C-alpha cells in the first residue's frame, strides 16, 4: 500500500493552528495489480491573524447597501404617496424608485470618469447632487402635505446619508493618477476610440457602396467612371447636359495627364498662285482646311452644311487662309485638339483619337461621329469654289 501524503510542518509557538480536511490518493497493490482510491485525512495549518481593516470595510459596504435599500423603500413610499393623488398606486409607487436610482446611477458614472479625469466627472457629479436634492424635496413635500414637515425633513436625509456613504466608499478605491499618467491614458483612449470609430464608418460606407453597386444602375457606373478619369477637370464637367461645352481649364498647380494641346498652330505655307490666279491643285494634309472667302466676296465654302462641327470655327482663317485665329489658352476647340494629335501621329486610329479628345473635352454621346467628321475634313479638305469671272 502506498499513499501521497504531504509532510506535516512543525508547529510554531504562539501561532494558532486549525485542522483542515484534505484528500490523498492511496494505491493498493495485490498480486501485481494496483488499485487507487481517495482517502480523507486532516492536517494542521496556521491561522492568519484577523484583518480588521477588511472586517471594517465589509461592514461599511454592508451599511451602504442597507442605507441604499432603506432609501429606495422610503423615497418610493413618500413619492408614491404624493403621486397616488393623481395616479394609480400601482404606477405611483414604482415612480418613487426613480429618485433614488437617479443619483445612484450618477454616482457610478462619477466614479468611473473621475478615476482618470476629474474634469470629465463634473457633469455626473452635478447631475447626481441635483437628483438627490429633487428626491429629498419630494419626501419633504409629502411630509408637509400631511402637516408633518419635520418628519418629511428627517425622511429626506436618508438619501443624503446613503449617497454620502457611497461617495466615501468609492473614494477609498479611487487611485489619483498623476497628470502625466492620466494624460497618457486619455491619449490611448482617444487613439483606440478613433480606430473603432473609423472602422465603424468604413463598415457603413462599404455596406452602402455594395448596395449602390448592386442597384445603382447606369448612373452609379457613370459616377464611378468619372472618379477615375485621367483629367480631373474634364471628368467633373462631363456631368453637364449633352451638348454643353465642358470647361477643361487646368487647376492651378496641377499638370494634366494627357499632353496639353498647343492652341497656337504654326501658319501653313500657302500654295503659290499661278500667273492666271489659279491656286495650286494640291493641299498638304497637315494644313488646316480652307477658310471662307475674305469679307466682301460672295460665295461659300463647300462642305459647310448643317452637319458641320460646331467647334470647327476655332481654325477659321481670316484672310486667304494664311493665318489661324488664336483661341485663349486653356480652351482649345475639338478641331484644334484633333490637329494637334494628327500632327504628332498622322496614323492614329479613330478610337485612340476619340479617347484623347474625350480626355480633354469630356465624353459625349456623339463625340466619335464628330471626331470622325472633323478628321475627314482635316485630312481631305475640299477646294474653295472660285467665283466665275463675269
Short mmCIF file of C-alpha atoms in Angstrom, two decimals:
data_model
loop_
_atom_site.label_atom_id
_atom_site.label_comp_id
_atom_site.label_asym_id
_atom_site.label_seq_id
_atom_site.Cartn_x
_atom_site.Cartn_y
_atom_site.Cartn_z
CA UNK A 1 0.00 0.00 0.00
CA UNK A 2 1.33 3.43 -0.96
CA UNK A 3 -0.04 6.93 -0.45
CA UNK A 4 0.81 10.50 -1.32
CA UNK A 5 0.70 12.46 1.95
CA UNK A 6 2.14 15.99 2.35
CA UNK A 7 4.64 16.39 5.14
CA UNK A 8 3.37 17.99 8.34
CA UNK A 9 5.10 21.29 9.09
CA UNK A 10 6.44 21.73 12.62
CA UNK A 11 4.31 23.84 14.95
CA UNK A 12 5.49 27.36 15.75
CA UNK A 13 4.99 28.60 19.30
CA UNK A 14 2.46 31.42 19.61
CA UNK A 15 0.75 30.64 16.27
CA UNK A 16 -2.81 29.38 16.23
CA UNK A 17 -3.50 26.27 14.12
CA UNK A 18 -6.61 24.67 12.77
CA UNK A 19 -7.33 21.28 11.31
CA UNK A 20 -8.07 21.19 7.60
CA UNK A 21 -9.53 18.20 5.86
CA UNK A 22 -7.75 17.16 2.67
CA UNK A 23 -7.84 14.23 0.26
CA UNK A 24 -4.97 12.00 -0.76
CA UNK A 25 -4.60 9.15 -3.22
CA UNK A 26 -3.89 5.71 -1.77
CA UNK A 27 -2.72 2.86 -4.03
CA UNK A 28 -3.21 -0.79 -3.04
CA UNK A 29 -1.26 -3.48 -4.88
CA UNK A 30 -2.23 -7.16 -4.63
CA UNK A 31 -0.74 -9.91 -6.86
CA UNK A 32 0.82 -7.23 -9.10
CA UNK A 33 -2.44 -5.43 -9.71
CA UNK A 34 -2.82 -1.87 -8.47
CA UNK A 35 -5.95 -0.12 -7.28
CA UNK A 36 -6.04 3.61 -6.42
CA UNK A 37 -8.69 5.29 -4.29
CA UNK A 38 -9.16 8.57 -2.44
CA UNK A 39 -8.77 8.86 1.31
CA UNK A 40 -9.52 11.80 3.60
CA UNK A 41 -7.03 12.99 6.18
CA UNK A 42 -6.51 16.06 8.40
CA UNK A 43 -3.57 18.42 8.66
CA UNK A 44 -2.93 21.43 10.88
CA UNK A 45 -2.47 24.78 9.14
CA UNK A 46 -1.55 28.09 10.74
CA UNK A 47 -4.42 30.56 11.10
CA UNK A 48 -3.57 34.08 9.79
CA UNK A 49 -4.31 36.99 12.08
CA UNK A 50 -7.67 38.67 11.64
CA UNK A 51 -7.62 41.56 9.12
CA UNK A 52 -9.63 44.15 10.96
CA UNK A 53 -9.35 46.56 8.04
CA UNK A 54 -11.13 44.08 5.79
CA UNK A 55 -13.73 43.48 8.50
CA UNK A 56 -14.47 47.18 8.84
CA UNK A 57 -14.56 47.62 5.09
CA UNK A 58 -17.06 44.79 4.71
CA UNK A 59 -19.16 46.39 7.44
CA UNK A 60 -19.14 49.77 5.68
CA UNK A 61 -20.14 48.13 2.40
CA UNK A 62 -22.99 46.33 4.15
CA UNK A 63 -24.10 49.57 5.81
CA UNK A 64 -24.06 51.40 2.46
CA UNK A 65 -26.16 48.66 0.91
CA UNK A 66 -28.60 48.79 3.84
CA UNK A 67 -28.96 52.57 3.61
CA UNK A 68 -29.49 52.34 -0.14
CA UNK A 69 -32.23 49.76 0.33
CA UNK A 70 -33.90 51.92 3.00
CA UNK A 71 -33.61 54.98 0.76
CA UNK A 72 -35.25 53.09 -2.08
CA UNK A 73 -38.13 51.99 0.12
CA UNK A 74 -38.60 55.28 1.98
CA UNK A 75 -38.36 57.57 -1.05
CA UNK A 76 -40.58 55.26 -3.09
CA UNK A 77 -43.20 55.26 -0.32
CA UNK A 78 -43.12 59.05 0.13
CA UNK A 79 -43.08 59.93 -3.57
CA UNK A 80 -45.63 57.18 -4.29
CA UNK A 81 -47.97 58.61 -1.68
CA UNK A 82 -47.56 62.02 -3.29
CA UNK A 83 -48.21 60.69 -6.82
CA UNK A 84 -51.11 58.48 -5.72
CA UNK A 85 -53.32 61.56 -5.52
CA UNK A 86 -53.19 61.70 -9.32
CA UNK A 87 -52.10 58.21 -10.43
CA UNK A 88 -52.98 54.63 -9.60
CA UNK A 89 -50.91 53.28 -6.68
CA UNK A 90 -49.51 50.52 -8.90
CA UNK A 91 -47.97 53.24 -11.04
CA UNK A 92 -47.30 55.90 -8.42
CA UNK A 93 -45.12 53.87 -6.05
CA UNK A 94 -42.74 52.46 -8.66
CA UNK A 95 -42.18 56.06 -9.80
CA UNK A 96 -40.68 56.79 -6.42
CA UNK A 97 -37.80 54.44 -7.22
CA UNK A 98 -36.66 56.84 -9.94
CA UNK A 99 -35.45 59.45 -7.45
CA UNK A 100 -33.01 57.19 -5.61
CA UNK A 101 -31.98 55.26 -8.73
CA UNK A 102 -31.06 58.54 -10.49
CA UNK A 103 -28.46 59.76 -8.00
CA UNK A 104 -27.14 56.23 -7.54
CA UNK A 105 -26.51 55.83 -11.29
CA UNK A 106 -24.88 59.27 -11.47
CA UNK A 107 -22.62 58.28 -8.58
CA UNK A 108 -21.43 55.23 -10.51
CA UNK A 109 -20.67 57.33 -13.60
CA UNK A 110 -18.84 59.86 -11.44
CA UNK A 111 -16.60 57.13 -10.08
CA UNK A 112 -15.84 55.67 -13.50
CA UNK A 113 -14.98 59.02 -15.09
CA UNK A 114 -13.27 60.55 -12.07
CA UNK A 115 -10.66 57.79 -11.80
CA UNK A 116 -8.84 59.16 -14.89
CA UNK A 117 -10.02 62.70 -15.49
CA UNK A 118 -11.77 64.55 -12.62
CA UNK A 119 -12.98 67.25 -15.01
CA UNK A 120 -14.84 64.65 -17.05
CA UNK A 121 -16.70 63.57 -13.90
CA UNK A 122 -18.12 67.04 -13.19
CA UNK A 123 -21.33 66.57 -15.25
CA UNK A 124 -22.13 63.27 -13.49
CA UNK A 125 -21.34 64.81 -10.09
CA UNK A 126 -23.60 67.80 -10.75
CA UNK A 127 -26.40 65.59 -12.06
CA UNK A 128 -26.11 63.30 -9.02
CA UNK A 129 -26.47 66.10 -6.49
CA UNK A 130 -29.34 67.59 -8.48
CA UNK A 131 -31.18 64.26 -8.49
CA UNK A 132 -30.55 63.91 -4.75
CA UNK A 133 -31.98 67.36 -4.00
CA UNK A 134 -35.07 66.62 -6.11
CA UNK A 135 -35.65 63.33 -4.28
CA UNK A 136 -35.22 64.95 -0.87
CA UNK A 137 -37.63 67.69 -1.89
CA UNK A 138 -40.25 65.12 -2.90
CA UNK A 139 -40.03 63.42 0.50
CA UNK A 140 -40.21 66.75 2.33
CA UNK A 141 -43.23 67.88 0.29
CA UNK A 142 -45.03 64.64 1.12
CA UNK A 143 -44.42 65.19 4.85
CA UNK A 144 -45.56 68.80 4.60
CA UNK A 145 -48.73 67.71 2.79
CA UNK A 146 -49.55 65.58 5.83
CA UNK A 147 -48.87 68.51 8.20
CA UNK A 148 -45.66 66.77 9.35
CA UNK A 149 -42.84 68.86 7.84
CA UNK A 150 -40.23 67.75 10.37
CA UNK A 151 -40.95 64.11 9.61
CA UNK A 152 -40.57 64.84 5.92
CA UNK A 153 -37.25 66.62 6.54
CA UNK A 154 -35.92 63.69 8.58
CA UNK A 155 -37.05 61.18 5.97
CA UNK A 156 -35.36 63.11 3.16
CA UNK A 157 -32.00 62.79 4.93
CA UNK A 158 -31.97 59.03 4.32
CA UNK A 159 -30.98 59.56 0.67
CA UNK A 160 -28.31 62.04 1.76
CA UNK A 161 -26.78 59.53 4.17
CA UNK A 162 -26.83 56.75 1.58
CA UNK A 163 -25.15 58.90 -1.03
CA UNK A 164 -22.56 60.12 1.46
CA UNK A 165 -21.60 56.57 2.44
CA UNK A 166 -21.25 55.52 -1.19
CA UNK A 167 -19.15 58.60 -2.00
CA UNK A 168 -16.70 57.89 0.81
CA UNK A 169 -16.58 54.21 -0.03
CA UNK A 170 -15.82 54.73 -3.71
CA UNK A 171 -13.22 57.36 -2.92
CA UNK A 172 -11.30 54.75 -0.94
CA UNK A 173 -10.90 52.63 -4.07
CA UNK A 174 -10.16 55.59 -6.30
CA UNK A 175 -6.47 55.97 -7.21
CA UNK A 176 -5.46 59.51 -8.08
CA UNK A 177 -3.30 59.36 -11.18
CA UNK A 178 -0.56 61.87 -11.83
CA UNK A 179 -1.01 64.36 -14.64
CA UNK A 180 1.41 62.52 -16.95
CA UNK A 181 -0.15 59.08 -16.41
CA UNK A 182 -3.68 60.46 -16.77
CA UNK A 183 -2.72 62.23 -20.00
CA UNK A 184 -1.20 59.02 -21.38
CA UNK A 185 -4.34 57.06 -20.53
CA UNK A 186 -6.55 59.71 -22.17
CA UNK A 187 -4.44 59.67 -25.35
CA UNK A 188 -4.59 55.88 -25.55
CA UNK A 189 -8.36 56.01 -25.08
CA UNK A 190 -8.63 58.60 -27.87
CA UNK A 191 -6.47 56.51 -30.19
CA UNK A 192 -8.49 53.35 -29.55
CA UNK A 193 -11.78 55.25 -29.87
CA UNK A 194 -10.60 56.79 -33.15
CA UNK A 195 -9.70 53.39 -34.59
CA UNK A 196 -13.06 51.96 -33.54
CA UNK A 197 -14.94 54.96 -34.98
CA UNK A 198 -13.03 54.77 -38.27
CA UNK A 199 -13.71 51.04 -38.55
CA UNK A 200 -17.42 51.64 -37.98
CA UNK A 201 -17.54 54.46 -40.55
CA UNK A 202 -15.72 52.37 -43.15
CA UNK A 203 -18.01 49.42 -42.49
CA UNK A 204 -21.06 51.64 -43.08
CA UNK A 205 -19.55 53.20 -46.23
CA UNK A 206 -18.56 49.84 -47.70
CA UNK A 207 -22.01 48.47 -46.95
CA UNK A 208 -23.60 51.43 -48.73
CA UNK A 209 -21.20 51.13 -51.65
CA UNK A 210 -22.01 47.45 -52.07
CA UNK A 211 -25.73 48.25 -52.08
CA UNK A 212 -25.35 51.07 -54.61
CA UNK A 213 -23.15 48.86 -56.77
CA UNK A 214 -25.91 46.24 -56.84
CA UNK A 215 -28.88 48.55 -57.50
CA UNK A 216 -27.31 51.84 -58.62
CA UNK A 217 -27.63 51.23 -62.34
CA UNK A 218 -26.07 53.30 -65.09
CA UNK A 219 -25.93 56.48 -63.00
CA UNK A 220 -23.72 54.85 -60.39
CA UNK A 221 -21.47 53.30 -63.03
CA UNK A 222 -21.08 56.68 -64.76
CA UNK A 223 -20.24 58.40 -61.47
CA UNK A 224 -17.71 55.70 -60.62
CA UNK A 225 -16.10 56.05 -64.06
CA UNK A 226 -15.85 59.82 -63.67
CA UNK A 227 -13.95 59.50 -60.39
CA UNK A 228 -11.24 57.51 -62.16
CA UNK A 229 -10.99 59.75 -65.25
CA UNK A 230 -7.39 60.79 -66.18
CA UNK A 231 -8.18 64.51 -66.27
CA UNK A 232 -9.94 65.74 -63.18
CA UNK A 233 -11.43 68.86 -64.76
CA UNK A 234 -12.80 67.02 -67.78
CA UNK A 235 -14.24 64.28 -65.59
CA UNK A 236 -16.12 66.73 -63.43
CA UNK A 237 -17.54 68.71 -66.34
CA UNK A 238 -18.71 65.54 -68.08
CA UNK A 239 -21.70 65.58 -65.74
CA UNK A 240 -23.18 68.52 -67.68
CA UNK A 241 -26.05 68.36 -70.12
CA UNK A 242 -25.49 66.79 -73.56
CA UNK A 243 -24.09 69.35 -75.97
CA UNK A 244 -22.81 71.63 -73.19
CA UNK A 245 -19.27 72.78 -73.78
CA UNK A 246 -17.12 71.47 -70.91
CA UNK A 247 -14.65 73.57 -69.02
CA UNK A 248 -11.23 72.00 -69.40
CA UNK A 249 -9.17 74.64 -67.69
CA UNK A 250 -6.41 73.06 -65.65
CA UNK A 251 -6.43 73.92 -61.91
CA UNK A 252 -3.52 75.91 -60.61
CA UNK A 253 -0.57 73.76 -59.61
CA UNK A 254 -1.82 70.62 -61.38
CA UNK A 255 -0.49 69.01 -64.53
CA UNK A 256 -2.89 67.14 -66.84
CA UNK A 257 -2.10 63.53 -67.50
CA UNK A 258 -2.53 63.95 -71.27
CA UNK A 259 -0.21 66.26 -73.26
CA UNK A 260 -1.58 69.77 -73.33
CA UNK A 261 -2.51 70.52 -76.98
CA UNK A 262 -0.79 73.54 -78.39
CA UNK A 263 -3.56 76.04 -79.13
CA UNK A 264 -1.40 78.15 -81.44
CA UNK A 265 -0.60 76.17 -84.58
CA UNK A 266 2.11 77.23 -87.00
CA UNK A 267 0.73 79.05 -90.03
CA UNK A 268 0.76 76.74 -93.03
CA UNK A 269 2.59 77.78 -96.16
CA UNK A 270 0.07 78.91 -98.74
CA UNK A 271 0.37 77.24 -102.13
CA UNK A 272 1.92 79.51 -104.76
CA UNK A 273 -0.58 81.07 -107.11
CA UNK A 274 -0.11 80.73 -110.83
CA UNK A 275 0.04 83.62 -113.22
CA UNK A 276 -3.64 83.27 -114.00
CA UNK A 277 -4.56 83.43 -110.31
CA UNK A 278 -5.45 79.72 -110.10
CA UNK A 279 -4.40 78.10 -106.81
CA UNK A 280 -2.31 75.01 -106.82
CA UNK A 281 -4.26 71.75 -107.09
CA UNK A 282 -2.59 70.04 -104.09
CA UNK A 283 -3.05 70.83 -100.43
CA UNK A 284 -0.86 69.43 -97.64
CA UNK A 285 -2.57 67.02 -95.28
CA UNK A 286 -1.03 68.93 -92.34
CA UNK A 287 -2.62 72.23 -93.39
CA UNK A 288 -5.92 73.42 -91.97
CA UNK A 289 -9.00 73.33 -94.18
CA UNK A 290 -9.60 76.31 -96.45
CA UNK A 291 -11.44 79.13 -94.81
CA UNK A 292 -14.31 81.19 -96.12
CA UNK A 293 -13.55 83.91 -98.63
CA UNK A 294 -12.50 87.32 -97.46
CA UNK A 295 -15.04 89.79 -96.34
CA UNK A 296 -16.85 91.44 -99.15
CA UNK A 297 -16.67 88.49 -101.57
CA UNK A 298 -19.64 86.30 -102.28
CA UNK A 299 -19.85 82.52 -102.22
CA UNK A 300 -19.45 79.92 -99.52
CA UNK A 301 -17.09 77.10 -98.71
CA UNK A 302 -18.13 73.70 -100.00
CA UNK A 303 -18.99 71.22 -97.30
CA UNK A 304 -20.22 73.74 -94.71
CA UNK A 305 -23.60 72.09 -94.28
CA UNK A 306 -25.84 71.68 -91.26
CA UNK A 307 -23.77 68.72 -90.01
CA UNK A 308 -20.60 70.79 -89.70
CA UNK A 309 -18.60 70.52 -86.48
CA UNK A 310 -19.71 73.29 -84.12
CA UNK A 311 -16.11 73.60 -82.81
CA UNK A 312 -14.57 73.93 -86.24
CA UNK A 313 -14.77 77.69 -86.04
CA UNK A 314 -11.64 77.66 -83.91
CA UNK A 315 -9.47 77.48 -87.06
CA UNK A 316 -11.36 79.80 -89.41
CA UNK A 317 -8.93 81.80 -91.49
CA UNK A 318 -9.25 85.49 -91.51
CA UNK A 319 -7.81 86.47 -94.87
CA UNK A 320 -6.83 83.96 -97.50
CA UNK A 321 -6.13 81.09 -95.07
CA UNK A 322 -2.59 82.19 -94.17
CA UNK A 323 -3.26 82.91 -90.52
CA UNK A 324 -5.19 80.98 -87.92
CA UNK A 325 -7.48 82.53 -85.35
CA UNK A 326 -5.88 82.01 -81.91
CA UNK A 327 -8.19 80.85 -79.12
CA UNK A 328 -7.50 81.68 -75.46
CA UNK A 329 -5.01 79.36 -73.82
CA UNK A 330 -6.70 76.55 -71.89
CA UNK A 331 -9.80 76.48 -74.11
CA UNK A 332 -8.88 74.73 -77.40
CA UNK A 333 -11.56 73.51 -79.76
CA UNK A 334 -12.14 69.90 -80.68
CA UNK A 335 -10.75 70.57 -84.17
CA UNK A 336 -7.57 72.10 -82.70
CA UNK A 337 -7.11 69.08 -80.46
CA UNK A 338 -7.56 66.73 -83.42
CA UNK A 339 -4.98 68.66 -85.47
CA UNK A 340 -2.51 68.53 -82.61
CA UNK A 341 -2.91 64.76 -82.26
CA UNK A 342 -2.68 64.20 -86.04
CA UNK A 343 0.44 66.33 -86.15
CA UNK A 344 2.14 64.03 -83.63
CA UNK A 345 0.76 60.78 -85.08
CA UNK A 346 -0.91 61.06 -88.51
CA UNK A 347 -1.78 57.32 -88.50
CA UNK A 348 -3.56 57.28 -85.16
CA UNK A 349 -6.73 55.19 -85.15
CA UNK A 350 -10.18 56.73 -84.76
CA UNK A 351 -10.69 55.02 -81.40
CA UNK A 352 -7.42 56.33 -79.95
CA UNK A 353 -8.11 59.78 -81.40
CA UNK A 354 -11.58 59.80 -79.80
CA UNK A 355 -10.12 58.74 -76.46
CA UNK A 356 -7.56 61.55 -76.49
CA UNK A 357 -10.21 64.12 -77.44
CA UNK A 358 -12.53 62.82 -74.67
CA UNK A 359 -9.70 63.14 -72.13
CA UNK A 360 -9.51 66.87 -72.90
CA UNK A 361 -13.13 67.81 -73.70
CA UNK A 362 -15.09 65.09 -71.89
CA UNK A 363 -17.06 62.31 -73.46
CA UNK A 364 -20.38 63.00 -75.22
CA UNK A 365 -22.81 60.74 -76.96
CA UNK A 366 -21.94 61.91 -80.50
CA UNK A 367 -18.25 62.51 -79.88
CA UNK A 368 -16.99 59.57 -82.07
CA UNK A 369 -19.05 60.79 -85.03
CA UNK A 370 -17.85 64.38 -84.50
CA UNK A 371 -14.23 63.27 -84.35
CA UNK A 372 -14.61 61.17 -87.48
CA UNK A 373 -16.15 64.02 -89.49
CA UNK A 374 -13.60 66.55 -88.24
CA UNK A 375 -10.70 64.24 -89.08
CA UNK A 376 -12.11 63.64 -92.54
CA UNK A 377 -12.37 67.39 -93.19
CA UNK A 378 -8.84 67.97 -91.89
CA UNK A 379 -7.19 65.21 -93.87
CA UNK A 380 -9.29 65.66 -97.04
CA UNK A 381 -10.03 69.36 -97.38
CA UNK A 382 -12.26 70.41 -100.23
CA UNK A 383 -11.02 73.17 -102.54
CA UNK A 384 -12.76 76.51 -102.48
CA UNK A 385 -15.11 77.42 -105.28
CA UNK A 386 -13.77 80.18 -107.42
CA UNK A 387 -16.14 82.89 -108.45
CA UNK A 388 -16.60 82.83 -112.21
CA UNK A 389 -15.39 85.96 -113.93
CA UNK A 390 -18.29 87.85 -115.37
#
